[in-house]
Amino acid sequence: MNKIHNFINGQIVDSASTEYSPVFNPATGEEIAQVVQSTPTDIEAAVAAAKAAFPIWAATTPLRRARIMNKFRDLLEENLDELAEIVSREHGKVHSDAKGEVIRGLEVVEFACGGPNLLKTDMSENVGTGIDSHALRQPLGVVAGITPFNFPVMVPMWMFPVALACGNSFILKPSERDPSAAMFYAELVTQAGFPPGVFNILHGGKHVVDALIEHQDIPALSFVGSTPIAKYIYERGASFGKRVQALGGAKNHMVVMPDADIEKTVNALMGAAYGSAGERCMAISVVVPVGDEVADKLKTRLIEELAIMKVAPGTDNDAEMGPLVTKAHLDKVAGYIAKGVEESAELVVDGRDFKMTREGYENGYFIGGTLFDNVTTDMTIYKEEIFGPVLSMVRAKSYDEAVNMINEHEFGNGTAIFTRDGDAARAFTHEIQVGMVGVNVPIPVPMAFHSFGGWKASLFGDHHMHGAEGVRFYTKLKTITSRWPTGIREGGSAYVMPTME
Ligand code: NAD
C-alpha cells in the first residue's frame, strides 16, 4: 500500500507514527493509499524547519523570491495534466474540471510572481518640516494553512504562493481525504529552488490542527473548510493571539428574473449546481425563480438536461459529473434527499435512482443529479449546506422576496442574478449581503488579483484570500517617521503630543 508521509525541510520524512488514514479512489471505492497521522515530534520538526528557514527567506530580496516563484509557475504549467490526474484519482472530479482547478491555482502563483510590486508601500514627504513618513509591509514568520478536500490544488494555492512571496515560511495541512496532489507540488517547489524549510507539509486530522493553533512559533493561520471548524479555528486561534482568516461553508442562491434568457440560464445552472458533483463552495444549491412562469420553464428544461447529464468516472473524457468523495459523504447527501422528502419538498428528479453498473466501478460513490421544487425556507435542505449535486428550487413572488431570502440566510459566500435588466442587476449588487456576486455569471470566483471571501458564516476574520487582501493578511504594517539632523539645534525637549506643525 502506498504510504504518504510528511514533507519537511525539503524532504519526504518517515514518521514514527503507527496511525494512518485510508485514501480512496471514489470512482472504484478502492483504498489506494494511506496517509500518516503526524506525531508531536513530526509537528515540532516541521515548525522548527520553517522557523529556521524564515530569517533567510525574509531577507531574500523580493525580486529573487519572484524568480523562484516564476520557475514554480512554469513547472506547474508543464505538469498540469499529471497534477489534474492526481486530483481526479483521489477527489473524483472529472479531468477537465481538475485541470480548471489547477489553472485557477496557477493564476494565484502568477499573481504572487509580482511580489516586488505587491510589497510596494506608501511614502509621504515632509509630513512635518524636514520629516518624512513611509510604510513597510514585513512578513509574519511561520504561517500555517489548513485546507479542505474539495480543491486540493487551488485552495492551498490561494495561500502559500502569496505567503511565500511576502517572505513568510509555510506549513500546509492538507485534507486527509486527497493528500497526494500536495505531495506532487511539493516536489515542484523543491525543483523551482525554494530553500528547504520554506514550504512544508504535515498530514493528519484535528490533533495536528490543534497543535498548529497552539504553537507559539506560528503567528497566523489560514483555514478553508466547513463553518463549524472555521469558527472553532478562528475563536481558538484568536484566543492564542493569532491572526486568523477562516473561510467556511456556503449556500449559494441564483435569482432568475422573468426576463432572463432561459437557455443561457439553464446552461449556467447545470454546470454551477452539478459540476464537481456540487462539491464546490461556490456551487449554486438554490435557484430562486421570480414568478411561476419562469420557474415552470426552468423546471421543464432542468429535467431534460438532468436526463442526459453524463455521470461517469472522472477519467472518462466525456464525463460531466464524477462520484462524491467518500462513502460517508455519499450517505450524507442521500440522507439530505430523504430529509427533503420527509419535510414535503417536491422531489422532481431523484439522484438516488442512479446506479453505476460499469464493471470495476460498481462500488464507486456515484449519485445522480437531484432536483427539488417547492422548497421553503424552513426546510433543512434549504438551511443547511448539502455539498452534493442537489438543487433546490425556492419560488419567489417578487425580486424583493428573493433578495430578503438571501439576506436572511446564515451563509453569504456567493450568489448570482440572471437578468437582462441593468436596473435590477445594479440594485442586486448593492443590496445583497453576500461576499461574491455574479451578474449573469453563475460562479463568480474572483480572479487571483482580486480577493476571494464570503460574508456572514462563510468567513471568520477580516481578510479575504489572495489579491491585495492576501498580501495584507500575510504582512505586518510598520510606519516609519524620520527626521535627519540638519546641523541646527532646534530647542530642547518637548513634552506635548507631537503634531508635526
Ligand atoms: P472540513 O471542515 O471537514 O475539513 C477542512 C480541514 O479541517 C481539513 O484539513 C480537516 O483535516 C480539518 N479538520 C476537520 N475536522 C477538524 C476538527 N474537528 N478540528 C480541526 N480541524 C479539523 O471540510 P471539508 O469537508 O474538507 O471541505 C468541505 C467544506 O469546505 C464545505 O463546507 C465547503 O463549503 C467548505 N469550503 C469553503 C470554501 C470557501 O472558500 N468558503 C472553499 C472550499 C471549501
Short mmCIF file of C-alpha atoms in Angstrom, two decimals, residues 129-365:
data_model
loop_
_atom_site.label_atom_id
_atom_site.label_comp_id
_atom_site.label_asym_id
_atom_site.label_seq_id
_atom_site.Cartn_x
_atom_site.Cartn_y
_atom_site.Cartn_z
CA THR A 129 9.23 70.30 8.28
CA GLY A 130 12.15 68.03 7.35
CA ILE A 131 10.22 64.93 8.41
CA ASP A 132 9.24 62.07 6.08
CA SER A 133 6.96 59.10 6.68
CA HIS A 134 6.92 55.73 4.93
CA ALA A 135 5.38 52.32 5.46
CA LEU A 136 6.84 48.81 5.33
CA ARG A 137 4.99 45.55 4.88
CA GLN A 138 7.01 42.87 6.65
CA PRO A 139 6.41 39.10 6.77
CA LEU A 140 4.84 37.49 9.84
CA GLY A 141 7.08 34.42 10.24
CA VAL A 142 5.89 30.79 10.09
CA VAL A 143 2.31 30.67 8.87
CA ALA A 144 0.10 27.60 8.54
CA GLY A 145 -2.69 26.73 6.12
CA ILE A 146 -5.37 24.10 6.74
CA THR A 147 -7.29 23.11 3.63
CA PRO A 148 -10.41 21.14 2.59
CA PHE A 149 -10.77 18.14 0.28
CA ASN A 150 -12.71 19.81 -2.50
CA PHE A 151 -9.86 21.80 -4.12
CA PRO A 152 -6.61 20.05 -3.16
CA VAL A 153 -4.58 22.27 -5.54
CA MET A 154 -6.44 25.56 -5.85
CA VAL A 155 -7.21 26.27 -2.18
CA PRO A 156 -3.65 25.69 -0.86
CA MET A 157 -2.53 27.96 -3.73
CA TRP A 158 -4.85 30.71 -2.51
CA MET A 159 -2.50 30.72 0.47
CA PHE A 160 1.10 29.64 0.17
CA PRO A 161 2.26 31.45 -3.02
CA VAL A 162 1.15 34.79 -1.54
CA ALA A 163 2.58 33.93 1.89
CA LEU A 164 5.95 32.96 0.37
CA ALA A 165 6.06 35.99 -1.96
CA CYS A 166 5.68 38.15 1.15
CA GLY A 167 8.69 36.44 2.77
CA ASN A 168 6.97 34.02 5.19
CA SER A 169 7.66 30.32 5.54
CA PHE A 170 4.67 27.99 5.33
CA ILE A 171 3.26 24.74 6.76
CA LEU A 172 0.39 23.17 4.81
CA LYS A 173 -2.01 20.74 6.50
CA PRO A 174 -3.97 19.32 3.53
CA SER A 175 -7.17 17.32 3.72
CA GLU A 176 -6.53 13.71 4.69
CA ARG A 177 -9.03 12.63 2.01
CA ASP A 178 -6.91 13.65 -1.02
CA PRO A 179 -3.35 14.40 0.14
CA SER A 180 -1.34 13.28 -2.93
CA ALA A 181 -1.66 16.45 -5.02
CA ALA A 182 0.15 18.43 -2.30
CA MET A 183 2.99 15.90 -2.29
CA PHE A 184 3.34 16.32 -6.04
CA TYR A 185 3.60 20.09 -5.98
CA ALA A 186 6.00 19.87 -3.02
CA GLU A 187 8.39 18.21 -5.49
CA LEU A 188 7.90 21.14 -7.87
CA VAL A 189 8.55 23.61 -5.04
CA THR A 190 11.93 21.94 -4.49
CA GLN A 191 12.75 21.83 -8.21
CA ALA A 192 11.87 25.51 -8.53
CA GLY A 193 14.54 26.36 -5.96
CA PHE A 194 12.62 27.36 -2.82
CA PRO A 195 15.09 26.76 0.02
CA PRO A 196 14.42 23.77 2.32
CA GLY A 197 12.01 24.59 5.16
CA VAL A 198 10.28 27.44 3.36
CA PHE A 199 7.38 25.15 2.37
CA ASN A 200 6.42 22.10 4.47
CA ILE A 201 3.54 19.63 4.56
CA LEU A 202 2.16 18.00 7.70
CA HIS A 203 -0.58 15.39 7.39
CA GLY A 204 -3.21 14.49 9.93
CA GLY A 205 -6.52 15.47 11.45
CA LYS A 206 -7.74 17.51 14.41
CA HIS A 207 -4.76 16.80 16.68
CA VAL A 208 -2.36 18.31 14.10
CA VAL A 209 -4.59 21.35 13.60
CA ASP A 210 -4.84 21.86 17.36
CA ALA A 211 -1.07 21.67 17.72
CA LEU A 212 -0.64 24.30 14.97
CA ILE A 213 -3.20 26.57 16.65
CA GLU A 214 -1.46 26.29 20.00
CA HIS A 215 2.13 26.55 18.75
CA GLN A 216 3.82 29.73 19.95
CA ASP A 217 6.06 29.93 16.86
CA ILE A 218 3.11 30.25 14.47
CA PRO A 219 1.62 33.77 14.43
CA ALA A 220 -1.02 33.27 11.72
CA LEU A 221 -3.40 30.63 10.37
CA SER A 222 -5.35 30.43 7.13
CA PHE A 223 -8.23 27.97 7.01
CA VAL A 224 -10.76 26.87 4.41
CA GLY A 225 -13.39 24.22 5.22
CA SER A 226 -16.77 23.79 6.86
CA THR A 227 -18.31 26.51 9.03
CA PRO A 228 -18.20 24.76 12.44
CA ILE A 229 -14.46 24.09 12.05
CA ALA A 230 -13.81 27.59 10.61
CA LYS A 231 -15.49 29.14 13.66
CA TYR A 232 -13.58 26.86 16.02
CA ILE A 233 -10.22 27.68 14.43
CA TYR A 234 -10.97 31.41 14.36
CA GLU A 235 -12.04 31.56 18.01
CA ARG A 236 -9.31 29.26 19.30
CA GLY A 237 -6.61 30.87 17.17
CA ALA A 238 -7.67 34.33 18.37
CA SER A 239 -7.50 33.14 21.99
CA PHE A 240 -3.80 32.41 21.36
CA GLY A 241 -3.37 35.90 19.92
CA LYS A 242 -3.03 34.72 16.33
CA ARG A 243 -4.09 36.39 13.13
CA VAL A 244 -6.71 34.09 11.54
CA GLN A 245 -8.64 34.05 8.27
CA ALA A 246 -11.13 31.14 8.29
CA LEU A 247 -13.39 30.57 5.31
CA GLY A 248 -16.43 28.37 5.93
CA GLY A 249 -19.38 26.74 4.21
CA ALA A 250 -21.95 28.12 1.82
CA LYS A 251 -25.48 28.02 0.43
CA ASN A 252 -25.37 29.96 -2.82
CA HIS A 253 -28.57 31.26 -4.44
CA MET A 254 -29.15 32.11 -8.09
CA VAL A 255 -32.00 34.55 -8.69
CA VAL A 256 -33.63 34.18 -12.10
CA MET A 257 -35.65 37.21 -13.15
CA PRO A 258 -38.64 36.87 -15.52
CA ASP A 259 -36.66 38.50 -18.35
CA ALA A 260 -33.66 36.12 -18.15
CA ASP A 261 -32.60 34.14 -21.22
CA ILE A 262 -33.81 30.67 -20.20
CA GLU A 263 -31.38 28.65 -22.33
CA LYS A 264 -28.32 30.56 -21.10
CA THR A 265 -29.59 30.34 -17.53
CA VAL A 266 -30.15 26.57 -17.74
CA ASN A 267 -26.67 26.00 -19.19
CA ALA A 268 -25.11 28.08 -16.43
CA LEU A 269 -27.21 26.43 -13.74
CA MET A 270 -26.38 22.85 -14.79
CA GLY A 271 -22.64 23.49 -14.50
CA ALA A 272 -22.95 25.54 -11.31
CA ALA A 273 -25.23 23.10 -9.48
CA TYR A 274 -23.92 19.74 -10.66
CA GLY A 275 -20.30 20.42 -11.77
CA SER A 276 -17.79 18.74 -9.43
CA ALA A 277 -20.83 16.86 -8.02
CA GLY A 278 -21.84 20.03 -6.17
CA GLU A 279 -18.71 19.80 -4.01
CA ARG A 280 -17.75 23.45 -4.57
CA CYS A 281 -18.08 26.20 -2.01
CA MET A 282 -19.35 28.40 -4.87
CA ALA A 283 -21.79 25.80 -6.28
CA ILE A 284 -25.33 27.05 -6.78
CA SER A 285 -27.50 24.93 -4.48
CA VAL A 286 -30.63 27.12 -4.50
CA VAL A 287 -32.33 28.57 -7.57
CA VAL A 288 -34.85 31.33 -6.93
CA PRO A 289 -37.04 32.00 -9.97
CA VAL A 290 -39.09 35.17 -9.65
CA GLY A 291 -42.62 34.26 -10.75
CA ASP A 292 -44.19 30.89 -11.57
CA GLU A 293 -43.83 31.29 -15.33
CA VAL A 294 -40.04 31.37 -15.26
CA ALA A 295 -40.00 28.66 -12.55
CA ASP A 296 -42.04 26.26 -14.70
CA LYS A 297 -39.89 26.88 -17.76
CA LEU A 298 -36.70 26.28 -15.77
CA LYS A 299 -38.08 23.11 -14.20
CA THR A 300 -39.01 21.60 -17.58
CA ARG A 301 -35.59 22.31 -19.07
CA LEU A 302 -33.66 21.15 -15.97
CA ILE A 303 -35.50 17.80 -16.04
CA GLU A 304 -34.49 17.38 -19.69
CA GLU A 305 -30.87 18.28 -19.02
CA LEU A 306 -30.59 16.03 -15.98
CA ALA A 307 -31.81 13.10 -18.05
CA ILE A 308 -28.84 13.46 -20.42
CA MET A 309 -26.11 14.59 -17.96
CA LYS A 310 -23.29 12.03 -18.12
CA VAL A 311 -22.38 10.70 -14.68
CA ALA A 312 -19.19 8.65 -15.05
CA PRO A 313 -15.68 8.16 -13.63
CA GLY A 314 -13.70 11.39 -13.82
CA THR A 315 -11.17 9.71 -16.15
CA ASP A 316 -13.80 9.42 -18.96
CA ASN A 317 -13.21 12.20 -21.46
CA ASP A 318 -16.90 12.96 -21.84
CA ALA A 319 -17.84 12.63 -18.14
CA GLU A 320 -19.81 15.64 -16.86
CA MET A 321 -20.13 14.62 -13.22
CA GLY A 322 -17.98 12.18 -11.24
CA PRO A 323 -18.58 10.46 -7.89
CA LEU A 324 -18.70 12.02 -4.43
CA VAL A 325 -15.51 11.98 -2.40
CA THR A 326 -16.23 9.23 0.17
CA LYS A 327 -18.86 6.66 1.08
CA ALA A 328 -19.64 8.65 4.24
CA HIS A 329 -20.30 11.76 2.15
CA LEU A 330 -22.47 9.78 -0.30
CA ASP A 331 -24.58 8.55 2.63
CA LYS A 332 -24.83 12.11 3.99
CA VAL A 333 -26.07 13.52 0.67
CA ALA A 334 -28.57 10.65 0.25
CA GLY A 335 -29.72 11.37 3.82
CA TYR A 336 -30.45 15.01 2.90
CA ILE A 337 -32.55 13.87 -0.08
CA ALA A 338 -34.59 11.64 2.27
CA LYS A 339 -34.95 14.58 4.66
CA GLY A 340 -36.26 16.82 1.84
CA VAL A 341 -38.95 14.24 1.03
CA GLU A 342 -39.82 13.87 4.73
CA GLU A 343 -40.23 17.65 5.01
CA SER A 344 -42.56 17.69 1.95
CA ALA A 345 -40.36 19.28 -0.68
CA GLU A 346 -41.33 18.08 -4.18
CA LEU A 347 -38.68 15.61 -5.37
CA VAL A 348 -38.65 16.16 -9.13
CA VAL A 349 -35.51 14.18 -10.04
CA ASP A 350 -34.07 11.71 -7.53
CA GLY A 351 -30.30 11.20 -7.86
CA ARG A 352 -30.53 8.10 -5.68
CA ASP A 353 -32.06 6.29 -8.67
CA PHE A 354 -28.70 6.41 -10.47
CA LYS A 355 -26.81 3.10 -10.43
CA MET A 356 -23.27 2.74 -11.75
CA THR A 357 -23.19 -0.65 -13.48
CA ARG A 358 -19.87 -0.44 -15.30
CA GLU A 359 -17.52 -3.26 -14.35
CA GLY A 360 -14.96 -2.20 -11.78
CA TYR A 361 -16.92 0.92 -10.76
CA GLU A 362 -19.95 -0.67 -9.07
CA ASN A 363 -18.59 0.29 -5.62
CA GLY A 364 -17.80 3.90 -6.58
CA TYR A 365 -19.54 6.70 -4.68
#
